[in-house]
Tab-separated table of C-alpha atoms in Angstrom:
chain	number	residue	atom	x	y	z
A	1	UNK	CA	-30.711	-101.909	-188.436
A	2	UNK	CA	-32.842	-101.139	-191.377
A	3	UNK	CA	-36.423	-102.525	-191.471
A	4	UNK	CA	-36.714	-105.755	-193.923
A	5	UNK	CA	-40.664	-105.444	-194.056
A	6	UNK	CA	-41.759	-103.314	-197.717
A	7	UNK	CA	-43.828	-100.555	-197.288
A	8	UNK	CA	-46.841	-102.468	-198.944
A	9	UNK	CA	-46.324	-105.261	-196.639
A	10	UNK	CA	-46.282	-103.524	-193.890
A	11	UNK	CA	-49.333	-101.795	-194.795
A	12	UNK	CA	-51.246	-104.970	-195.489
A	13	UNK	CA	-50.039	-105.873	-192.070
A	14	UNK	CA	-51.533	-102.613	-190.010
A	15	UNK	CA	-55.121	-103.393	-191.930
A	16	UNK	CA	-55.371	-106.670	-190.590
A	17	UNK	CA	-54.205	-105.958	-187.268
A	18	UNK	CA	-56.977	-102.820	-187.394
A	19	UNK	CA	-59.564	-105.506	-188.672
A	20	UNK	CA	-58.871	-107.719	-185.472
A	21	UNK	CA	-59.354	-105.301	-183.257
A	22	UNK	CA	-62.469	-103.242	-184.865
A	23	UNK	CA	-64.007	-107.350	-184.709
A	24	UNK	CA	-63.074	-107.413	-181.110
A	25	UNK	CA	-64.512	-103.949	-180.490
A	26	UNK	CA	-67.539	-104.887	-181.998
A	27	UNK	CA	-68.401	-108.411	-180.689
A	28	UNK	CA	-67.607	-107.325	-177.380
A	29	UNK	CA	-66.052	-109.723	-174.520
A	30	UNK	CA	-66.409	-113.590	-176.118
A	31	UNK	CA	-68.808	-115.476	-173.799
A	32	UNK	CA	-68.834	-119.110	-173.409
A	33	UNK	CA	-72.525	-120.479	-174.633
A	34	UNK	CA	-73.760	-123.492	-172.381
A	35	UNK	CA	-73.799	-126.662	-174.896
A	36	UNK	CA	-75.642	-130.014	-173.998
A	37	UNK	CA	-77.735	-130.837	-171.206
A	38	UNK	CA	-78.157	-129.099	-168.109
A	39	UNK	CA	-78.454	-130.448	-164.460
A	40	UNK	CA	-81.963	-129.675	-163.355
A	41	UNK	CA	-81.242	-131.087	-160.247
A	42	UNK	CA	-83.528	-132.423	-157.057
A	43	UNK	CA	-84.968	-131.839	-154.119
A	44	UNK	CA	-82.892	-131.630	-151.083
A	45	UNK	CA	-82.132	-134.735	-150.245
A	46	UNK	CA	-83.192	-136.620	-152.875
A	47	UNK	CA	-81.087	-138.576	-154.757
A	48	UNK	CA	-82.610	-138.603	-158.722
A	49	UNK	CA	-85.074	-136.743	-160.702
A	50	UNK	CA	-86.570	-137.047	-164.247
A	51	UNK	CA	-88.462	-134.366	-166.137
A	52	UNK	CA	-91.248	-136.063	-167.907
A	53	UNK	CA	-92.812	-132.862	-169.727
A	54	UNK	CA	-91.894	-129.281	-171.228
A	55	UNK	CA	-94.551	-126.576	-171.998
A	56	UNK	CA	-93.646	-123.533	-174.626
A	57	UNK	CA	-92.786	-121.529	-172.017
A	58	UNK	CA	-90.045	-123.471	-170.659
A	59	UNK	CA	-91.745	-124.848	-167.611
A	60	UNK	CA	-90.794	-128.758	-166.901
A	61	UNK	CA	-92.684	-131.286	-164.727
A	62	UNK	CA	-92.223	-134.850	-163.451
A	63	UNK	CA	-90.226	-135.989	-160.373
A	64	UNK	CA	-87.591	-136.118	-157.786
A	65	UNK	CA	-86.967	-139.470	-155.981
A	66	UNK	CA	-85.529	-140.741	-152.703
A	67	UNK	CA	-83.821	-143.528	-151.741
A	68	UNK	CA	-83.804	-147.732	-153.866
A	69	UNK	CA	-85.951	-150.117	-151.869
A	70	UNK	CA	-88.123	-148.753	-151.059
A	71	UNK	CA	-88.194	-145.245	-153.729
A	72	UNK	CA	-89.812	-142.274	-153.454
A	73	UNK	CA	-91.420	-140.321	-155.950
A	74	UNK	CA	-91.696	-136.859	-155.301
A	75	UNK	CA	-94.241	-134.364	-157.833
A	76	UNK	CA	-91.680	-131.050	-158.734
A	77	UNK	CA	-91.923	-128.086	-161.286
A	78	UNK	CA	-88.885	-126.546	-162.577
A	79	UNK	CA	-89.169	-123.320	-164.036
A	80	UNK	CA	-88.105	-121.851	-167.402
A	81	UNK	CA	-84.765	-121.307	-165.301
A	82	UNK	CA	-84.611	-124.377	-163.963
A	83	UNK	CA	-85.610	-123.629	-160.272
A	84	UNK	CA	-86.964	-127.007	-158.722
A	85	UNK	CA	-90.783	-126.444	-156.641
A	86	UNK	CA	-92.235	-129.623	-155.043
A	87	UNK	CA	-95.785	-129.766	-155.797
A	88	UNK	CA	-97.975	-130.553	-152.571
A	89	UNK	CA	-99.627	-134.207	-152.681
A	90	UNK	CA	-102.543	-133.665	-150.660
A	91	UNK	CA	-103.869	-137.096	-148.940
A	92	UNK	CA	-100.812	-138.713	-149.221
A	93	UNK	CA	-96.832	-138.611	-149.451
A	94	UNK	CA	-95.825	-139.332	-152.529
A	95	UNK	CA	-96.821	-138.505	-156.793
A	96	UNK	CA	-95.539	-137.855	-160.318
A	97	UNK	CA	-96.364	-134.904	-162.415
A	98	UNK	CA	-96.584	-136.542	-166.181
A	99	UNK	CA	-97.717	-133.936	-168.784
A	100	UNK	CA	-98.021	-130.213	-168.704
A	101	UNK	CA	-100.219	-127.811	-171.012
A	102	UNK	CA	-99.460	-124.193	-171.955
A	103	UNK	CA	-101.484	-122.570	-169.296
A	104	UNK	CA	-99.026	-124.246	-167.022
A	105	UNK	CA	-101.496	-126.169	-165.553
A	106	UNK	CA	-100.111	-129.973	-164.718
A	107	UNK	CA	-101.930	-133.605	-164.537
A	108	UNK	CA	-100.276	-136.773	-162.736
A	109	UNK	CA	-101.278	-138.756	-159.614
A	110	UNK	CA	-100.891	-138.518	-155.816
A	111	UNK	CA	-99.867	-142.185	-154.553
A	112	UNK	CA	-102.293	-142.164	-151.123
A	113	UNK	CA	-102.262	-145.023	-148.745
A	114	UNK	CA	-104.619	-147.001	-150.389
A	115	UNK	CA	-104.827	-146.066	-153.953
A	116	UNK	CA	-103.405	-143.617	-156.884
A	117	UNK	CA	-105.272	-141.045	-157.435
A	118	UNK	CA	-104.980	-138.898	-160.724
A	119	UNK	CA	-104.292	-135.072	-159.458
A	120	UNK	CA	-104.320	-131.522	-161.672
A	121	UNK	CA	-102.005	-128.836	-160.513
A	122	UNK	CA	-103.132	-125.495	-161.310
A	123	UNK	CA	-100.583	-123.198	-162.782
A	124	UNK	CA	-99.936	-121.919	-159.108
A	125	UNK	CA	-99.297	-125.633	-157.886
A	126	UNK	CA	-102.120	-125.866	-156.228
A	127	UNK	CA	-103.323	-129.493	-156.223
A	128	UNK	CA	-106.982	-130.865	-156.762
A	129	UNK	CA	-107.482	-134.844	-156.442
A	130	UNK	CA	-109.888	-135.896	-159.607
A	131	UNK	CA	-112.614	-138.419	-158.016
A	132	UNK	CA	-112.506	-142.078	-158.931
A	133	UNK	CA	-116.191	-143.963	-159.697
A	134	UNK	CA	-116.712	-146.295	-156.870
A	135	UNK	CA	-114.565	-149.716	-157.117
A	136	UNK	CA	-112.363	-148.303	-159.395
A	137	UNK	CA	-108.896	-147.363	-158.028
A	138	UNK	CA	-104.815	-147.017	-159.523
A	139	UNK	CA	-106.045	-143.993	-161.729
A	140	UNK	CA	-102.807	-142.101	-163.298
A	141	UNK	CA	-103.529	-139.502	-165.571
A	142	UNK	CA	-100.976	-138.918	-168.429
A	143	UNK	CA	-101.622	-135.710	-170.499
A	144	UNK	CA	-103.314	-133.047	-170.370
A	145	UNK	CA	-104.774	-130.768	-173.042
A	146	UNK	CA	-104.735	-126.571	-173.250
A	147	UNK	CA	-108.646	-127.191	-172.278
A	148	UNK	CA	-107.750	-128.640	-169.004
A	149	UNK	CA	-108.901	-132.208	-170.452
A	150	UNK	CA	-107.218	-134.944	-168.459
A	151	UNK	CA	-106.607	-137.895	-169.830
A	152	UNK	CA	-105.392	-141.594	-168.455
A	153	UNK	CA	-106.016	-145.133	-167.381
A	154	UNK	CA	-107.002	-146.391	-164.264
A	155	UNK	CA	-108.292	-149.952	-162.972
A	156	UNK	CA	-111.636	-151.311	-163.214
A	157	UNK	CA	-112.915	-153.150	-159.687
A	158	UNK	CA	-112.262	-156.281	-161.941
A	159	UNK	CA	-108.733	-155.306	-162.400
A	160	UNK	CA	-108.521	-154.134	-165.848
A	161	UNK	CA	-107.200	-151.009	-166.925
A	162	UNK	CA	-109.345	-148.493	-168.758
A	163	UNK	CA	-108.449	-145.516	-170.360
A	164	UNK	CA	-110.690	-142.630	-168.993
A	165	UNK	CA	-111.504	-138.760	-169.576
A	166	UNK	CA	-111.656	-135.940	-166.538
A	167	UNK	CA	-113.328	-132.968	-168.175
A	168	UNK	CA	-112.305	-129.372	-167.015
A	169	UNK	CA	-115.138	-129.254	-164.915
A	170	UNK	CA	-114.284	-132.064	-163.049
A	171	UNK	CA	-116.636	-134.594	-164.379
A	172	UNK	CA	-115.607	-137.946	-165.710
């Protein structure tokens, strides 16, 4: 049986099939690219968890919780790869991480049995508790500048909230 395809044809044919396969030769393997959001997930045994800040670098910070009635906050760190670190909450059991600066260096609160108490993770997750003035008590920080300036409200000993300042040094 003869061939039906013309020689020009046939030629226009082989060139396309040649491009296809110089393309696939050159792209390499296809690789499917991740779209939409990604699970972070939580700490073991914990049952939610909320990322409340993002640096440059990738690095997230907020919390993982436990349980409805009653919840538990839990301070984490996820990495730029999205490896989950709880943060330690040093005179008491519970916390949220709420901001994040480019040094990597964190500001939230550590709930203690008493009071909250505004905390600064260094960019080792190493905590430090900021000191309230006397009477005052609740403090939650909520950012925190490339300068290590923490910044936040806490309540007066008449029970009104006041926004507030933590220099780097430590000093209100």
């Amino acid at each position: 049986m003869r061939n039906r395809v013309s020689t020009g044809r046939r030629r226009a044919l082989s060139l396309a099939a040649a491009v296809v396969v110089a393309t696939g030769v050159m792209t390499g393997t296809a690789r499917a690219t991740p779209i939409g959001p990604v699970d972070l997930g939580t700490l073991p045994g914990d049952d939610e968890s909320t990322v409340l800040a993002v640096n440059e670098a990738g690095v997230m910070v907020g919390l993982s919780q436990a349980g409805t009635n009653p919840r538990r906050d839990h301070p984490v760190r996820w990495d730029a790869n999205g490896q989950i670190t709880a943060l330690p909450t040093p005179g008491g059991t519970e916390g949220q991480v709420r901001d994040i600066n480019g040094n990597g260096v964190s500001a939230g609160y550590v709930l203690t049995a008493g009071t909250a108490v505004p905390a600064r993770w260094d960019a080792a997750g190493q905590a430090t508790l900021l000191q309230l003035p006397a009477g005052y008590h609740n403090a939650l920080a909520w950012a925190i500048s490339d300068t290590n300036v923490v910044v936040g409200s806490w309540s007066t000993p008449d029970n009104q909230y006041h926004g507030f300042r933590w220099n780097p040094d430590g000093t209100v």
